[in-house]
Coordinates of C-alpha atoms and ligand atoms in Angstrom, one line a residue:
X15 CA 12.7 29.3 42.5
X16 CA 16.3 30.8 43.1
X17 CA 16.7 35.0 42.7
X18 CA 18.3 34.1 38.9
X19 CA 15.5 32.2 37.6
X20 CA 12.6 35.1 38.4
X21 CA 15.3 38.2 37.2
X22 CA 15.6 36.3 34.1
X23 CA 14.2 38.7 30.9
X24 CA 11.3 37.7 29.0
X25 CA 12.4 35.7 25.8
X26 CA 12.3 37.6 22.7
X27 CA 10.0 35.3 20.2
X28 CA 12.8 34.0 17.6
X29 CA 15.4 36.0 19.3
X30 CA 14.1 38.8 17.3
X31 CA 16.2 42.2 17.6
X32 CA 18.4 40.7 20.1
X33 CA 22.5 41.2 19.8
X34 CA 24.0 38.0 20.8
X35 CA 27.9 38.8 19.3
X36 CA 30.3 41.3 17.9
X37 CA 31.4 40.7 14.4
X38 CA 33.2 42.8 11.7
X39 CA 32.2 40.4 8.7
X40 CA 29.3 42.1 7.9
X41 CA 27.1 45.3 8.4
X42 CA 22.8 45.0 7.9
X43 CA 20.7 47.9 8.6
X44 CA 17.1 46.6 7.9
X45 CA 15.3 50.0 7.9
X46 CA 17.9 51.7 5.5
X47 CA 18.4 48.5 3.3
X48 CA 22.1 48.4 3.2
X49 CA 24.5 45.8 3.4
X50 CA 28.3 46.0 4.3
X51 CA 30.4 43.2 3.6
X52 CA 33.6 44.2 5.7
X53 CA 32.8 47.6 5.1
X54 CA 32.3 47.7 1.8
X55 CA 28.7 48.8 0.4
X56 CA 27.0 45.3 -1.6
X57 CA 25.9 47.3 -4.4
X58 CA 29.5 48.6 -4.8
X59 CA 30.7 45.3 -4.6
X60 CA 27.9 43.9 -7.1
X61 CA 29.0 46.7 -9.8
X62 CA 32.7 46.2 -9.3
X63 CA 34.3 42.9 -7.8
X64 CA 33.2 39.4 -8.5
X65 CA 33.1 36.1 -6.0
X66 CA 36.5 35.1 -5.7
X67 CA 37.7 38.4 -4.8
X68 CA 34.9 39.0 -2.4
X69 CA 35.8 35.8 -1.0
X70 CA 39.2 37.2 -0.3
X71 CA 38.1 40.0 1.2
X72 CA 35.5 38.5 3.8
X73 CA 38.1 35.6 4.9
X74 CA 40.7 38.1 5.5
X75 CA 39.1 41.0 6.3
X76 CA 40.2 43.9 3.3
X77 CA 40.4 43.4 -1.0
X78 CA 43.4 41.5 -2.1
X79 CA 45.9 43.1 -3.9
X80 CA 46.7 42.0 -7.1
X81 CA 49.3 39.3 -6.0
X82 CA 47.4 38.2 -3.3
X83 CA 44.1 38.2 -5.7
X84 CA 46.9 35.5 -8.0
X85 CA 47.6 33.6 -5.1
X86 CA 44.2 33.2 -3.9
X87 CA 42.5 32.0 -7.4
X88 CA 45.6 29.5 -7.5
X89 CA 45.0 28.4 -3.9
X90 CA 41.0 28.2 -4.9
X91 CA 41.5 26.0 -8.2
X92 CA 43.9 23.8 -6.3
X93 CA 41.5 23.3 -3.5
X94 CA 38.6 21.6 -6.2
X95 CA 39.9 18.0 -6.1
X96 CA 37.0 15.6 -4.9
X97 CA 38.1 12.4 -2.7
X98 CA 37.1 9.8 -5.3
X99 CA 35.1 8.2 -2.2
X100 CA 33.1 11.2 -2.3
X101 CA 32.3 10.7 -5.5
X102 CA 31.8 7.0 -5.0
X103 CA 29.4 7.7 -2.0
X104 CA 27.2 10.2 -4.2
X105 CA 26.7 7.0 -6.8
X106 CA 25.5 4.8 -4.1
X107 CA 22.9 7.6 -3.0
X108 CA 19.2 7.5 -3.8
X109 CA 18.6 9.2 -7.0
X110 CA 15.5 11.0 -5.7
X111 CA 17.4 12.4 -2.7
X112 CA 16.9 15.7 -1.6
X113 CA 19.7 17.5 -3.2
X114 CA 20.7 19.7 -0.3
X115 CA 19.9 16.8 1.9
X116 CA 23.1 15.2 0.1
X117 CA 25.0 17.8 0.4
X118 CA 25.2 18.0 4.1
X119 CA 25.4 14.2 4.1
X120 CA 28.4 15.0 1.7
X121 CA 29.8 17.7 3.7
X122 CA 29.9 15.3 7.0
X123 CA 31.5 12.6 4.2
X124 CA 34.6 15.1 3.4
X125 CA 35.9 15.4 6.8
X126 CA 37.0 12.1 7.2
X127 CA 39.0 12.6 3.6
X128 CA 40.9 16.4 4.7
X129 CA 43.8 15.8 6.5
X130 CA 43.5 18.4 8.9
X131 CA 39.4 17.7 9.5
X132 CA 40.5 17.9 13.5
X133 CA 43.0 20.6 13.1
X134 CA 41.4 24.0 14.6
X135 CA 44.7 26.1 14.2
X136 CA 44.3 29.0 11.8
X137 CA 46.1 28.1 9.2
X138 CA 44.0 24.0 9.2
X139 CA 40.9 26.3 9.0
X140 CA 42.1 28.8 5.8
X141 CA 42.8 24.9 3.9
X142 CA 39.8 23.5 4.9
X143 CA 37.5 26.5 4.5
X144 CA 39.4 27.1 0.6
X145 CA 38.5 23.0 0.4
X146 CA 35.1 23.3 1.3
X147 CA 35.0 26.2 -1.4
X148 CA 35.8 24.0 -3.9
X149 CA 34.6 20.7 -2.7
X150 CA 31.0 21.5 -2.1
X151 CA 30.4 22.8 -5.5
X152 CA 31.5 19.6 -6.7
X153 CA 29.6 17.6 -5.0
X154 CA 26.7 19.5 -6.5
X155 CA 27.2 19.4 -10.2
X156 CA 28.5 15.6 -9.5
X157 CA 25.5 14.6 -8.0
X158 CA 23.2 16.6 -10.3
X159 CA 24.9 14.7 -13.5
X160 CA 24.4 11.0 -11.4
X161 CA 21.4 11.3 -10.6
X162 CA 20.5 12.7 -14.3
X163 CA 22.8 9.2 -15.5
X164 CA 25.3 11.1 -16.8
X165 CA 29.2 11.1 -15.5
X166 CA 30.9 13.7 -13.1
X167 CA 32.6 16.1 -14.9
X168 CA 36.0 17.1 -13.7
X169 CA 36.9 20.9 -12.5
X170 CA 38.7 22.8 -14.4
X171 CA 41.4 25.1 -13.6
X172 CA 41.5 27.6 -15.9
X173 CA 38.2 28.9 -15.1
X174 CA 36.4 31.1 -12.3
X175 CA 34.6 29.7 -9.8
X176 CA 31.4 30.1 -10.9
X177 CA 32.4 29.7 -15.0
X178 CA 34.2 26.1 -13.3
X179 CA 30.4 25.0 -11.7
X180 CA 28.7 25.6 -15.2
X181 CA 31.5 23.3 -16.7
X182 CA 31.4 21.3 -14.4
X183 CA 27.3 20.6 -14.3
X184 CA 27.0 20.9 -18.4
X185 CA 30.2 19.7 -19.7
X186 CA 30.1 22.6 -21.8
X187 CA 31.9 25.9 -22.2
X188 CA 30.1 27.9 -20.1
X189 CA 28.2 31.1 -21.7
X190 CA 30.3 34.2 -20.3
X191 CA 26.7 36.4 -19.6
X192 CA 25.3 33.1 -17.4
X193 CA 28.7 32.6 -16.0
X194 CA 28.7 36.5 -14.7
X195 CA 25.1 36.5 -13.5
X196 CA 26.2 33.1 -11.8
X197 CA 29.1 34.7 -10.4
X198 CA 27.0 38.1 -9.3
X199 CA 24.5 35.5 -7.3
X200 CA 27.4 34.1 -5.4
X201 CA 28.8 37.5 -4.5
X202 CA 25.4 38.8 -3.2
X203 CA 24.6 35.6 -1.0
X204 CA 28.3 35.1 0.4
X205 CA 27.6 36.5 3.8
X206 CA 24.6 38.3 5.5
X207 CA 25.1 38.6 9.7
X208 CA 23.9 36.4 12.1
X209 CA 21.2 34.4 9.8
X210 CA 20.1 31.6 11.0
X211 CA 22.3 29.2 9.6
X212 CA 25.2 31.4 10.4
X213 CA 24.6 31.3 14.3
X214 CA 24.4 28.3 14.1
X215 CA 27.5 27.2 12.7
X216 CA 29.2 29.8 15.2
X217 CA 27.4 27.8 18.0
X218 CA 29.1 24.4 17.0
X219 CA 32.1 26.0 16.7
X220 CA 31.9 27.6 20.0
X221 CA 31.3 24.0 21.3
X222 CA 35.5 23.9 20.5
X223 CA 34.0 21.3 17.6
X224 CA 36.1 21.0 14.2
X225 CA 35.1 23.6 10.7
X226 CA 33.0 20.3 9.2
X227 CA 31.1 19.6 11.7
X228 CA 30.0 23.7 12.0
X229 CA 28.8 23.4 8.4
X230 CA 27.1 20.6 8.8
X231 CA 24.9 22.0 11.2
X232 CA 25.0 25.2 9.1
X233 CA 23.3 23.0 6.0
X234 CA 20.6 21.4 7.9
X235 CA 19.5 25.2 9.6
X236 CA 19.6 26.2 5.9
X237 CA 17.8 23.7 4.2
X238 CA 14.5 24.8 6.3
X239 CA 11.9 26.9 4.0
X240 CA 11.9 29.5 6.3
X241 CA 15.7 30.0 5.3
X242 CA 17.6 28.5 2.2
X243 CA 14.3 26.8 1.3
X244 CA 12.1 29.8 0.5
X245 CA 14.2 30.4 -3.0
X246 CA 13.1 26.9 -3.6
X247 CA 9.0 27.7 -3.1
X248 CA 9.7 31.0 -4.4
X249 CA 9.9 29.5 -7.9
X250 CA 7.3 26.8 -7.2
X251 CA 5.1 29.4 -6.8
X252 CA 6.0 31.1 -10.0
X253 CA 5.6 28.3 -11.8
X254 CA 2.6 27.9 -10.2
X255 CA 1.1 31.4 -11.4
X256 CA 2.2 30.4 -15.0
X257 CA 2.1 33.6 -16.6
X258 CA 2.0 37.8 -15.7
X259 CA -1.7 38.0 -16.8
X260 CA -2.3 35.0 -13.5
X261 CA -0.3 37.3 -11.2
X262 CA -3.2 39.4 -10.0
X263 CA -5.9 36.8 -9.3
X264 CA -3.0 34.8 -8.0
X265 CA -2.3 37.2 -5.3
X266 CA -6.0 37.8 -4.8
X267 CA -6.2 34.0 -3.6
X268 CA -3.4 33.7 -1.8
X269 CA -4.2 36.7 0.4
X270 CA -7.9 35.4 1.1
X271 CA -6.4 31.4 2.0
X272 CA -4.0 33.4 4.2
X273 CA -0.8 31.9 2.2
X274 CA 2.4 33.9 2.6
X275 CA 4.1 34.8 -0.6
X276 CA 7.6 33.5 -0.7
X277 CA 10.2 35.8 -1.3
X278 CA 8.7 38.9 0.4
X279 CA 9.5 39.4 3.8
X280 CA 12.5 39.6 6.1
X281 CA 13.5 39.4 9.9
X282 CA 15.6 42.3 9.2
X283 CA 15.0 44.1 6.3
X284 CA 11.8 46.5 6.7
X285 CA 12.3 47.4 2.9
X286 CA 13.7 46.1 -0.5
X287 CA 16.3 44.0 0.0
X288 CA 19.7 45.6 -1.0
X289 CA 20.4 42.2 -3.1
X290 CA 16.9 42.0 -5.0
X291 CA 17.9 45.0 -7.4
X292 CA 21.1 43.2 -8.7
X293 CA 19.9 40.1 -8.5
X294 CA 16.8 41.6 -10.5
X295 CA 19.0 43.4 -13.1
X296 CA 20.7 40.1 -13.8
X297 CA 17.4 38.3 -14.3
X298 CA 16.4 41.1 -16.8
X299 CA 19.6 40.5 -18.9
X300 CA 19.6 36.7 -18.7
X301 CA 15.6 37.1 -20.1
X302 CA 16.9 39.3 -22.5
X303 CA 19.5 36.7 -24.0
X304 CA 17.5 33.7 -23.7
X305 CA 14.2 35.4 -24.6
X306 CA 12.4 33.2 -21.7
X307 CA 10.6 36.6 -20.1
X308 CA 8.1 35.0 -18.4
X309 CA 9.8 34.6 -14.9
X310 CA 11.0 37.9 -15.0
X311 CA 7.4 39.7 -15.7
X312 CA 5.7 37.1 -13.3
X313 CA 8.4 38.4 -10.7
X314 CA 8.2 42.0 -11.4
X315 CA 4.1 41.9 -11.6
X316 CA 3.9 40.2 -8.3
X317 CA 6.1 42.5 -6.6
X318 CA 4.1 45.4 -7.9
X319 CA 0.9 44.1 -7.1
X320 CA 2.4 42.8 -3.4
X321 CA 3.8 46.8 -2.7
X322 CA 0.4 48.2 -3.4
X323 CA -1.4 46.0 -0.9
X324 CA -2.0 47.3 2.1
X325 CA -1.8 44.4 4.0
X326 CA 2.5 44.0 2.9
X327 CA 2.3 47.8 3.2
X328 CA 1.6 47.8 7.1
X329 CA 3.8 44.7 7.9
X330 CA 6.7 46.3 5.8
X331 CA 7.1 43.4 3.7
X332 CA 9.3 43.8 0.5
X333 CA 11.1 41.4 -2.0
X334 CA 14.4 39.8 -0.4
X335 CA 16.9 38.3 -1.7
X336 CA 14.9 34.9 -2.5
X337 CA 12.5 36.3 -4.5
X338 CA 15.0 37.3 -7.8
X339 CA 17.3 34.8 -6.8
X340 CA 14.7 32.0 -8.3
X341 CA 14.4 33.4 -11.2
X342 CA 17.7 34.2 -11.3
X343 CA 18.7 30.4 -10.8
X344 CA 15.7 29.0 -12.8
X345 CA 17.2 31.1 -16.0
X346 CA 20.9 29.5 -15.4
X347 CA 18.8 25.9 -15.8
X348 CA 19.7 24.8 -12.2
X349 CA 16.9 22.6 -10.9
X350 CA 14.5 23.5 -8.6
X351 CA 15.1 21.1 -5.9
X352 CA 18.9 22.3 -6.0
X353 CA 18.5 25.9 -5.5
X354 CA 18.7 25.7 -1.6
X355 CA 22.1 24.1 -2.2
X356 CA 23.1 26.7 -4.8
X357 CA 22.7 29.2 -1.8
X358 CA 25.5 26.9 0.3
X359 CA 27.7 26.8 -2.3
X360 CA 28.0 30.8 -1.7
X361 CA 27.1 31.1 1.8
X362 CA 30.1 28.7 3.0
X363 CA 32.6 31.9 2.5
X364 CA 30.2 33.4 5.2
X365 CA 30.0 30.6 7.6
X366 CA 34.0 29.5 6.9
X367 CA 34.4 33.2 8.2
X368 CA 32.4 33.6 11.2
X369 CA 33.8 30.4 12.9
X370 CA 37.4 31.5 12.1
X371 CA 35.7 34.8 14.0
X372 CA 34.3 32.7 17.0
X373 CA 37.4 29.8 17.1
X374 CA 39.9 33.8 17.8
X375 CA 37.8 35.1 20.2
X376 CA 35.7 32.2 21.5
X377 CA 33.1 31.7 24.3
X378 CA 31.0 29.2 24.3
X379 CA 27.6 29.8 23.4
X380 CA 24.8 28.5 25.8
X381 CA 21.9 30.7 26.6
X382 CA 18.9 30.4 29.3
X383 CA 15.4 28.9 28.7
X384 CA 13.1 31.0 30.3
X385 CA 11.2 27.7 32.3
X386 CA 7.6 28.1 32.0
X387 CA 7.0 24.3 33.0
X388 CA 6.1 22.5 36.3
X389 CA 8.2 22.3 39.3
X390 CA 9.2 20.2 42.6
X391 CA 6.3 17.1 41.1
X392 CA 5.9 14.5 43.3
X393 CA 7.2 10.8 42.5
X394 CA 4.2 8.3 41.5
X395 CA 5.0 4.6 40.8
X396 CA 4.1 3.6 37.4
X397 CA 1.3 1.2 38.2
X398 CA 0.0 4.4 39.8
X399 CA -0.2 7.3 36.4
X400 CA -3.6 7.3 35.0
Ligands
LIG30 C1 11.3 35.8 6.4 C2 10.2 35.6 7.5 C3 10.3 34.1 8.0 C4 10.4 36.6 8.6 O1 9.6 36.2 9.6 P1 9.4 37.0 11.0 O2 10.3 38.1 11.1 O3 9.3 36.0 12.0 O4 8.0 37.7 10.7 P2 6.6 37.0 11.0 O5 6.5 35.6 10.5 O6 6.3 37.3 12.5 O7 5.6 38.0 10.1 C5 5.1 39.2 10.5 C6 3.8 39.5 9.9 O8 3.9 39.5 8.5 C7 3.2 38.5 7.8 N1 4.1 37.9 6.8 C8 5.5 37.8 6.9 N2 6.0 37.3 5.7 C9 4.9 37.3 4.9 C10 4.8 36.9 3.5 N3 5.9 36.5 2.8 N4 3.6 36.9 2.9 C11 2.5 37.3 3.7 N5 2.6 37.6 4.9 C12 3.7 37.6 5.6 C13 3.0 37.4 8.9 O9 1.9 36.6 8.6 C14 2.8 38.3 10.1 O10 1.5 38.9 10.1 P3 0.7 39.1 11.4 O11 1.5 40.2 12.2 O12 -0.7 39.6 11.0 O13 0.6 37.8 12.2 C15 8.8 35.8 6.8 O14 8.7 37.1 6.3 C16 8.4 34.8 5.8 O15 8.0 33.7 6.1 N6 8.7 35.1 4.5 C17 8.4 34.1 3.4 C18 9.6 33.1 3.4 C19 10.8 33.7 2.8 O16 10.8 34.4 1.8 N7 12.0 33.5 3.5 C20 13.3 33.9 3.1 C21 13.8 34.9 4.1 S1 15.3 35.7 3.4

């Protein structure tokens, strides 16, 4: 064993607490509960700005003025045209496919349609990211209406970004209170550090590999349930509960089978996540116009319950951003199944941003295993292994 491989330090388990970059996209502290996108406090941003401006100000790094705010929404509504392939492709796919499964199959599919899929200059990467913007919420209201029988309906440009993906996956004038909470969602889950799926797009791009190919990568770390997944069993397991007066012998079982509760919890965050209270205040008012309550109170009861247990207590486990998202989501009448992909369609400002950050200052990314197998074996001839 060489002097290198016994100074190595012991692997953190999951790379926890470990700084692998410097980025200036955005700020976590886990034990305070705050999150700084470019500097700028969520909550703020929550009460004040909405996606497409926030958008702005994580790709370039400060809020648009008000002619640069203009040019970016023109820019954005351009960049929603959908390569009639793509479209074609989405036809010929299983109906029953996993809907976030598609979408990375879809995102992989759109490279070979964007002229500059190979071009890593800066300017290639600001179209491509604005096209992916656009494209990839397309491909998710498209393939929610094929699979439903129903025709693709096309973008429209007078619209917001969010407003556009109600159009787009009703047909129907969207309603401006679902269209805002829609719009708050996408604000809140644009960016969040080095996230799983965020690290790893910024390792493919480090690789010197094209923006596509980064987010491809990106959507299959995602679409695990310990990531963009857990909104997904978060509301299975509301459903599940059925109503506020289950919640409590709910919990009861899942604490004595040892089941975690989806939603709570957070590599970072040792308290509420600064996203669940907006995210919650939005489920209140969209309960409050549609009079469905019941996802709301199972929500708020569970937390409750979860807080006063000392077992969540001790481990400092609180709601993230998962746990209000599903109702959230649920409320808007987005399926289940696509809720993970609901959580792309924001988080690709996030990833667009952070390989732009690693293409213009780049090293590539290749860590050490720490070997803990066998070494120097000797040679036996097959006939010879028992
Ligand atoms: C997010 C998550 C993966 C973080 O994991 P982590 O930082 O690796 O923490 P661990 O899995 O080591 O958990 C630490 C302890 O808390 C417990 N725990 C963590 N999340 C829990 C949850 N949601 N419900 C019950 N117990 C939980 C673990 O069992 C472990 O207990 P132990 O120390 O007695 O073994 C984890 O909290 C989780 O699985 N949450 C549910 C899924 C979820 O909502 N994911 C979305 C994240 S935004």
């Amino acid at each position: 064993m060489s002097n290198t491989e016994a100074t190595k330090p012991a692997a953190g388990a999951g790379l926890a607490g470990q700084v692998v970059a410097d980025s200036s996209i955005s700020f976590v502290d886990g034990a305070a509960g705050i999150l700084e996108y470019r500097g700028y406090d969520i909550r703020e941003l929550a009460a004040h700005s909405h996606f497409e401006e926030v958008a702005f100000l994580l790709w370039n790094g400060h809020l648009p003025t008000a002619q640069e705010l203009a040019e970016m929404k023109a820019q954005a509504r351009a960049c929603r045209f959908m390569p009639p392939e793509i479209i074609s492709a989405l036809r010929n796919l299983p109906k029953d496919a996993e809907p976030m499964a598609v979408m990375r199959s879809a995102v992989s599919l759109l490279a070979h349609y964007d002229p500059e899929s190979e071009d890593n200059t800066p300017l290639a990467h600001q179209h491509k990211a604005c096209r992916l913007l656009g494209q990839i919420s397309g491909v998710l209201a498209a393939f929610e209406r094929i699979r439903k029988g129903e025709e693709p309906v096309k973008p429209r440009m007078d619209l917001d970004h969010a407003a556009n993906f109600l159009w787009m996956l009703t047909g129907e004038d969207p309603d401006p209170l679902a269209a805002r909470a829609l719009d708050q969602y996408l604000l809140l889950l644009a960016e969040h550090e080095f996230n799983a799926s965020t690290f790893t797009a910024r390792v493919t791009a480090s690789t010197g590999s094209d923006l596509h190919s980064a987010i491809t990568s990106a959507l299959g770390t995602l679409k695990g349930p310990l990531h963009g997944a857990a909104v997904q069993e978060a509301m299975a397991q509301f459903l599940e509960i059925g109503s506020a007066e289950n919640v409590e012998s709910w919990f009861e079982l899942a604490r004595a089978e040892g089941h975690r509760v989806m939603g709570m919890g957070h590599r970072v965050y040792k308290v509420r996540d600064p996203r669940a209270a907006p995210l919650m205040a939005n489920v209140e008012s969209m309960a409050q116009s549609t009079g469905e309550r019941e996802w709301f109170d199972i929500a708020r009861k569970l937390e409750t319950v979860a807080m006063q247990d000392p077992y969540f207590q001790e481990r400092n486990l609180s709601a993230n951003v998962d746990f209000y998202s599903a109702p959230l989501l649920y409320s808007l009448g987005i399926p289940v199944n696509t809720f993970t992909p609901m959580f792309a369609m924001s988080r690709i400002v996030g990833w667009t941003a952070h390989v732009y950050e690693q293409q213009a200052n780049n090293r590539l990314i290749r860590p050490l295993a720490n070997y803990v197998g066998a070494h120097q074996l000797p040679w036996a001839p097959i006939e010879q292994r028992g």
